[in-house]
Amino acid sequence: MGALAGAATALSSAAVGQALAQDSGPTGASAVGLRDPAAAVRPKFRWWWPDALVDTGEIAREIREIAATGFGGVEIAAVTHSMDEQLDTVRYGWGTAAWRAAVEAALREAKKRDVVVDLTIGPAWPAAVPSITPDSRAAAKELAHGVAVLESGTTYEGPVPEAVSEAGEGVTDQRLLLVQTVRVSAGSTPTSVPVRLDRDTVTDITDRAAGGRISWTAPDDGGAWLLVAYWERGSGQRPEGRDHTTPLAYVVDHFSDAGTRAVTDFWEEHILTPSIRTLLKETGGTLFEDSIEIETDATLWTPALPAEFERRMGYSLLPHLAVFVEKKEKYAFSFEPSLDKAIRRDVMEVVTELYVEHHLRPLQTWAHTLGLKLRIQPYGLETDAIYKSALLDVTEGESLGFKNLDDFRCLAGGRDMGGRPLVSNEAGGTAGGAYSTKWTDTLKKLVTQYAAGVNQAVFHGFAYADAPGAQWPGFAAFSPYKGAAGYGEAWGPRQPLWRHTPQIADFLARVQQVLQTGVNRVDIGVLRQKGYAGSGLGAPWFTSDGVPVGWTHTFLSPRLLDLPSAVVRDGRLAPEGPALKALLVDGDIMINREHTLQLDVAEKLLSYARAGLPVILIGDWSDAHVPGLARPGDNERLVRLLDELQELKTVHTVADRPDVSQAIAALGLTRDVEYAQSSMLLHAHRADSTADYYFFANDAVSKKGSTGTRITQDVTLTAHVKGAIPYRFDPWTGTATPVALYARTDDGRVRLTVDLQPGAVTVLVLTRPSGAAPKRYATATQADDIRVLEDGRLEIRASAPGTYTTTLDNDRSVATTIGPVPSPVSLTSWKLTVDDWRPGASATETVHEQHELNLDALAPWTLLPGLEDVSGIGRYRTTVRLGDDWDPGTHGAVLELGGVFDTFTVRANGHDLPPVDQLTLVADLGSRLRPGANTIEVEVATTLLNRLRVARPAVFGDGKRQDYGLTGPVRLVPYARATVRT
């Protein structure tokens, strides 16, 4: 038996060792620096309102409900996608007197309940206000192109070609920006998509356009020519959903001061009453803007782009404009691939800067004057979201739209290099998940995202109670959606699962408390030439091979290297932040790994490597070139810099991605966490001056089609605090206990066992001992488990009698005898009482019907008579008899639940157990059992899907019945305990 595996492998019951740490022992909370999380640390809800058609009394009640359930914040959002009826926006629209009254009511009640209130920047998304029209200077803009085709030597005389894309509704004005002529390349045709053009033939003939007409004769050269007109106009884009305002709101230009001023001016004039201003400073959290979903059938535009492009890039955009224009998200024209990529890249670089300078920064500055922070989902365009994450008060991703964990790591890279505190997550969004979403499935997904850098969850979401046309169980912003169940979940008291949600909220709050402590420490930085987020593209080698053995990585865009944090000290990049041990540089993953690199980035890499930072280059960079349009000599200079870089001892070049491990070995790199074997174990590492905090999660969802398996393996942890010992913090109960079984490696690291069921988590904290810290610890034991008692003594536990040897850290072996232990008992007979939730007389009324069954065997409700289409709360009760030799002083038992749908609580002899890990499904009954008859109760809560399938078949009838209830098999597994004489 391995020195550290004894507790995991010796059990006749696989789950006993996982639950034994829940019963008693020192809290240790002061030792690990954790406390009950404050409201600001707790998870939040997106709170969906049917615009302002809300009752202030109901608003206050819902705030109280959210606070009492353990959530710390709400984000008020006007979202009406599910509604068939158009609201009266004159009376109840966003920004009206009714809206102000409702927001004020929410803020007042939130202040009383210590709830943080966030506000969305406008109705739905993107940012929009009703104080502009599509033709306004502040409105979102597009560039639409028109085309006339001329054969060789023919003349065009007529109106300037109209735009091929129709103008949006309400757009009445457009301005001719430019008219060009250009020859169609040989081998292409005017109907090709895209049309290949000869760059050298582009000619500006705008001066020939007068009175809306133009005349031009194509050269007689045997080729086809195009007359291309570029029209600048409003896009007419409106926020998502039904009309929210009167007059209609239109999306603002996110790349101009005028667009941002339209937002702030509207708020100042129409929303920010003196009382709301005061309340925001007292209980406001963030101003929130959703992802940058700027939509047009033409081309994204802002009027200042040509001038700003030339100022920033040093050349004119206009001769190259053709390769940037689009129709229905497809490029209309092309010069040649390398030039196309260069121009498009340069344009989006400028768009990034315009967004930051004219939208993000001024909006954030203005929010600060209100006592708010700015929270934005900074992706949605091909812009540098990693950089924006470094600037934002709070950056946010989403569980529904992000493709994998590396999408979150992109945002985390910006956050950490910018010294920002949070990566928020629009959590729990599930396509088709309305009223069928399990908390346990939500947690399995969320904990992996926590391991990837997320440390705040804003759940999608909590719906206001009612709205016109809503049916039972009430208004839900996204359900029904296009006639189907919709996405997201409408959490709240309308759901049976809400009964058990407080334990979920407390669990999440404690996890977030850990992950908001100190700073995020990461092993490797991966340089991305383009700072997109949401692409789903992983890191070379580390995503596939490094993560499963304990490596952590993050992503940096070139702009991050300009931040004050981007310095090297003691061989680490950003030593006060992520403290990266190396930078990895591959080709540009967004363009087939071309070897592109900015000159200033190459210079920085050279300076970093000279300062002692290891750098890994992938591939042959002899063909390196700068991104964007190169100036004379740029590419040659880049190659020289890279040659110089590769001569340094701190730099290692490998042929391709699979060879990265060779560079790791050659550079002598080590990771902070080392796994004994490759697995689906994920972790995050936080550190402050007093401790290292290691969050571990068993990834049950990242591999498509995998439900995951139990992970039991040794991990080796690095401690940065001298004299630190390991504590295990349980986010379900909030207790921290010293680890009794571990080993010290020769280099001072700590080696111990992590044992997690799929989706389960644990937190290990390495810090100096305090309080009743153990005088000795074990390095091996034959017992099922060993733990530290409140007075610092060691205690073993075993499910079978015998004499068990424990080896202590001083190499002394101690024999401890365990007396008789009753055999495990299968619990098959139960009395089941079901509280059946049914539609009442109104959309918000639920009536309850009771069912009672005596079960000789456990089975899903779908297989029990009368419960096939029932949703609600099930209470299972059984009696277990123990002999007179049962001694609560030396005996205990764990309850293995087997299968449960969905959340549950456990009672023993009338006493509630502390919250039980909902993923592990094992409850430690401890000393709560006694000789004779013992009553065990398990309460199970369900979703509403099974009832809704028959109550609203048009929307939910296609949903597959879910297997509710306690399905088992359930076993009571006794154990005995004895103190180890140290």
XYZ file of C-alpha atoms in Angstrom, residues 127-491:
365
model
C -25.982 49.517 -25.105
C -28.841 51.627 -26.463
C -30.836 54.706 -25.494
C -34.140 56.198 -26.745
C -32.690 59.697 -27.025
C -31.142 59.075 -30.450
C -32.373 58.029 -33.886
C -30.564 55.770 -36.371
C -29.391 58.920 -38.153
C -27.945 60.523 -35.015
C -24.233 61.138 -34.786
C -24.209 58.978 -31.644
C -25.947 55.980 -33.239
C -24.177 52.792 -34.329
C -22.803 53.122 -37.845
C -22.194 50.872 -40.805
C -20.369 51.202 -44.089
C -22.410 49.859 -46.987
C -20.967 49.474 -50.442
C -22.555 49.641 -53.868
C -21.117 48.163 -57.063
C -21.431 48.746 -60.787
C -19.702 46.331 -63.202
C -18.118 47.678 -66.380
C -16.754 45.711 -69.263
C -13.489 46.821 -70.818
C -13.796 50.221 -72.489
C -17.445 50.826 -71.488
C -18.795 53.904 -69.753
C -20.923 54.190 -66.665
C -23.068 57.270 -66.395
C -25.815 57.385 -63.802
C -26.546 57.384 -60.090
C -23.724 56.584 -57.736
C -24.208 52.820 -57.141
C -26.645 52.159 -54.314
C -25.677 49.998 -51.363
C -26.094 46.286 -51.906
C -27.263 45.940 -48.269
C -30.645 47.366 -47.362
C -30.678 50.164 -44.833
C -32.031 49.336 -41.409
C -35.514 50.347 -40.352
C -35.607 54.036 -39.473
C -32.408 54.895 -41.363
C -33.167 57.848 -43.642
C -29.805 59.496 -44.138
C -26.556 58.334 -45.653
C -23.330 60.033 -46.693
C -21.159 59.150 -49.641
C -17.724 58.535 -48.218
C -15.786 57.394 -51.257
C -16.045 56.196 -54.842
C -13.315 54.016 -56.280
C -12.623 52.134 -59.464
C -10.673 48.891 -59.493
C -9.895 46.137 -61.966
C -11.096 42.553 -61.374
C -8.099 40.224 -61.240
C -7.575 37.637 -63.927
C -9.135 34.357 -62.848
C -11.846 36.077 -60.820
C -15.260 37.346 -61.863
C -17.511 40.158 -60.634
C -19.829 37.507 -59.129
C -17.141 35.694 -57.138
C -17.305 35.771 -53.329
C -15.009 37.449 -52.634
C -14.153 39.244 -55.881
C -10.380 39.233 -56.420
C -9.118 42.751 -57.250
C -5.869 44.210 -58.563
C -4.613 46.401 -55.724
C -2.489 48.636 -57.977
C -5.525 49.708 -60.012
C -7.505 51.238 -57.130
C -8.366 54.830 -58.060
C -10.317 57.416 -56.085
C -12.865 59.200 -58.306
C -15.034 60.650 -55.531
C -14.481 64.127 -56.975
C -16.446 63.075 -60.071
C -19.592 62.428 -58.051
C -21.939 65.402 -58.074
C -25.643 65.589 -57.395
C -25.743 61.887 -56.689
C -24.508 60.948 -60.168
C -21.190 59.890 -61.620
C -19.619 59.255 -65.010
C -16.585 57.086 -65.703
C -15.145 55.047 -68.573
C -13.281 51.820 -67.909
C -9.869 51.341 -69.561
C -9.974 49.340 -72.758
C -7.666 46.586 -71.529
C -9.786 43.501 -71.951
C -10.615 43.191 -68.247
C -13.687 43.728 -66.080
C -13.799 46.805 -63.844
C -15.792 47.757 -60.786
C -17.138 51.100 -59.747
C -17.439 50.846 -55.945
C -19.264 53.388 -53.796
C -18.969 53.442 -50.008
C -21.944 54.802 -48.050
C -21.686 55.775 -44.396
C -24.993 55.498 -42.499
C -26.622 54.424 -39.287
C -27.108 50.714 -38.841
C -30.532 51.074 -37.208
C -29.680 48.308 -34.733
C -32.005 48.092 -31.762
C -31.561 46.291 -28.450
C -32.642 42.653 -28.214
C -36.245 41.664 -27.604
C -39.500 43.546 -27.978
C -39.669 47.313 -27.878
C -38.429 48.577 -24.524
C -38.961 52.308 -24.895
C -40.952 55.100 -26.496
C -39.433 56.517 -28.602
C -37.521 53.430 -29.695
C -34.034 52.906 -28.352
C -31.184 52.480 -30.803
C -27.716 51.034 -30.257
C -25.006 53.639 -29.790
C -21.693 53.930 -31.599
C -19.306 52.036 -29.297
C -16.253 53.591 -30.954
C -16.946 57.300 -30.554
C -17.269 59.813 -27.749
C -20.692 60.753 -29.104
C -22.039 57.244 -28.580
C -20.811 57.021 -25.014
C -22.017 60.531 -24.188
C -25.485 59.603 -25.423
C -25.555 56.848 -22.803
C -24.246 58.912 -19.908
C -26.351 61.940 -20.823
C -29.527 59.841 -20.876
C -28.738 58.382 -17.454
C -27.951 61.789 -16.018
C -31.176 63.292 -17.338
C -33.674 60.429 -17.072
C -32.559 57.838 -14.513
C -30.225 59.288 -11.872
C -32.552 60.986 -9.440
C -30.921 62.320 -6.270
C -32.242 59.376 -4.254
C -30.997 56.801 -6.788
C -27.581 58.481 -6.830
C -27.375 58.249 -3.051
C -28.525 54.639 -2.955
C -26.081 53.608 -5.679
C -23.170 54.894 -3.611
C -24.485 52.891 -0.648
C -25.440 49.583 -2.232
C -24.548 49.766 -5.920
C -22.090 47.302 -7.389
C -21.363 47.518 -11.095
C -22.696 48.981 -14.285
C -22.940 46.040 -16.666
C -22.701 45.770 -20.436
C -23.169 42.504 -22.288
C -20.910 41.170 -25.029
C -20.214 43.433 -28.002
C -22.945 42.145 -30.290
C -22.758 44.898 -32.898
C -24.781 43.510 -35.814
C -25.039 44.706 -39.392
C -25.515 43.159 -42.819
C -22.962 45.665 -44.070
C -19.618 46.615 -42.432
C -18.872 47.662 -38.865
C -17.970 51.349 -38.930
C -17.409 54.579 -37.092
C -16.938 57.919 -38.902
C -13.540 58.640 -37.383
C -12.024 55.345 -38.503
C -10.206 56.541 -41.666
C -8.498 59.477 -39.911
C -7.710 57.477 -36.771
C -6.399 54.588 -38.829
C -3.949 56.794 -40.696
C -2.844 58.513 -37.492
C -2.191 55.255 -35.666
C -0.995 52.971 -38.467
C 0.917 55.499 -40.539
C -0.791 54.782 -43.849
C -4.190 55.464 -45.364
C -6.964 52.916 -45.048
C -8.932 54.249 -48.019
C -6.909 52.661 -50.850
C -7.294 49.333 -49.027
C -10.881 49.773 -47.893
C -12.321 47.249 -50.337
C -10.887 44.236 -48.500
C -12.529 45.259 -45.241
C -16.117 45.669 -46.457
C -18.627 42.900 -45.897
C -22.069 41.755 -46.887
C -23.858 39.512 -44.403
C -20.622 38.801 -42.524
C -18.704 37.740 -45.647
C -15.899 39.789 -47.145
C -16.933 41.157 -50.531
C -13.465 41.735 -52.034
C -9.899 40.526 -51.832
C -6.494 41.707 -53.066
C -4.353 38.726 -52.120
C -4.442 36.678 -48.894
C -1.411 38.098 -47.085
C -2.375 41.702 -47.813
C -6.016 41.029 -46.893
C -4.993 39.642 -43.514
C -2.628 42.526 -42.872
C -5.218 45.214 -43.605
C -8.017 43.520 -41.690
C -5.737 42.970 -38.735
C -4.684 46.621 -38.696
C -8.288 47.801 -38.884
C -9.339 45.693 -35.902
C -6.303 46.888 -33.952
C -7.565 50.432 -34.423
C -11.123 49.384 -33.573
C -9.808 47.932 -30.297
C -8.133 51.216 -29.434
C -11.185 53.279 -30.358
C -13.403 51.081 -28.203
C -11.060 51.407 -25.236
C -10.459 55.139 -25.600
C -13.969 56.279 -26.476
C -16.178 53.736 -24.744
C -14.548 51.599 -22.065
C -12.391 54.191 -20.318
C -14.870 57.106 -20.301
C -17.739 54.832 -19.297
C -15.659 53.390 -16.479
C -14.623 56.846 -15.289
C -18.238 57.978 -15.294
C -19.384 54.838 -13.432
C -16.826 55.580 -10.728
C -18.427 58.998 -10.150
C -21.620 57.124 -9.263
C -19.855 54.801 -6.837
C -20.112 51.947 -9.339
C -17.554 49.765 -11.075
C -17.764 48.774 -14.713
C -18.368 45.128 -15.643
C -18.302 44.216 -19.326
C -18.177 41.083 -21.428
C -15.339 42.411 -23.629
C -15.680 39.997 -26.544
C -17.969 39.652 -29.533
C -15.730 41.298 -32.152
C -12.234 40.423 -33.354
C -10.749 42.847 -30.853
C -8.272 42.464 -28.011
C -10.514 41.176 -25.223
C -7.477 40.045 -23.222
C -6.230 43.637 -23.062
C -9.668 45.003 -22.221
C -9.808 42.543 -19.332
C -6.684 44.169 -17.925
C -8.376 47.579 -17.909
C -11.877 46.735 -16.728
C -12.933 46.860 -13.106
C -14.587 43.481 -13.750
C -14.294 41.387 -16.896
C -16.887 38.705 -17.582
C -17.252 35.557 -19.662
C -20.161 33.183 -20.091
C -20.811 29.508 -19.578
C -23.167 29.268 -22.542
C -21.172 31.079 -25.235
C -17.610 30.149 -24.301
C -16.421 26.987 -25.959
C -13.906 25.724 -23.401
C -11.860 26.624 -20.344
C -9.164 28.411 -22.339
C -11.718 31.070 -23.234
C -11.896 31.924 -19.532
C -8.114 31.734 -19.208
C -7.878 34.470 -21.842
C -9.874 36.839 -19.640
C -7.936 35.729 -16.562
C -4.637 36.573 -18.246
C -5.761 40.158 -18.731
C -7.196 40.386 -15.231
C -4.040 39.118 -13.571
C -1.616 41.247 -15.565
C -3.812 44.293 -14.993
C -4.000 43.678 -11.262
C -7.779 43.439 -11.368
C -9.677 41.303 -8.842
C -12.341 39.382 -10.756
C -13.220 37.251 -13.716
C -16.988 37.106 -13.578
C -19.054 34.441 -15.294
C -22.559 34.541 -16.711
C -23.146 31.152 -15.163
C -25.709 28.432 -15.637
C -26.968 29.342 -19.099
C -28.098 26.132 -20.784
C -29.692 25.818 -24.209
C -33.131 24.236 -23.782
C -32.555 24.126 -20.025
C -35.578 26.040 -18.776
C -37.131 24.218 -15.789
C -34.967 21.147 -16.359
C -31.583 22.394 -15.121
C -30.074 20.435 -12.250
C -27.979 22.250 -9.669
C -25.576 19.319 -9.667
C -25.023 19.552 -13.424
C -24.592 23.307 -13.104
C -21.969 22.830 -10.395
C -20.063 20.215 -12.401
C -19.600 22.742 -15.169
C -19.023 25.770 -12.980
C -16.272 24.271 -10.840
C -14.143 23.640 -13.934
C -14.536 27.316 -14.839
C -13.478 28.288 -11.324
C -10.313 26.267 -11.922
C -9.726 28.261 -15.134
C -9.701 31.653 -13.418
C -13.355 32.487 -12.777
C -13.993 33.784 -9.259
C -17.455 35.314 -9.471
C -20.700 33.758 -10.715
C -23.691 35.771 -11.895
C -26.385 33.191 -12.495
C -28.636 33.277 -15.530
C -30.999 33.970 -13.753
C -33.838 34.942 -11.402
C -37.065 36.048 -13.096
C -39.567 38.570 -11.797
C -42.774 36.809 -10.764
C -45.296 37.745 -13.429
C -46.004 39.560 -16.686
C -48.863 39.753 -19.191
C -49.352 36.452 -20.974
C -47.171 34.489 -18.558
C -48.287 31.001 -17.571
C -47.417 28.889 -14.552
C -44.951 28.950 -12.912
C -44.583 32.639 -13.847
C -42.743 35.057 -16.098
C -39.375 33.855 -17.349
C -37.302 36.078 -19.599
C -36.256 33.345 -22.034
C -38.968 30.715 -21.670
C -40.820 30.019 -23.821
C -38.376 31.043 -26.512
C -39.440 30.691 -30.140
C -42.110 28.240 -29.032
C -39.733 25.938 -27.168
C -38.532 25.571 -23.595
C -35.867 28.245 -23.975
C -32.478 28.624 -22.388
C -31.239 29.519 -18.971
C -33.158 28.757 -15.815
C -35.681 30.807 -13.863
C -34.423 30.131 -10.359
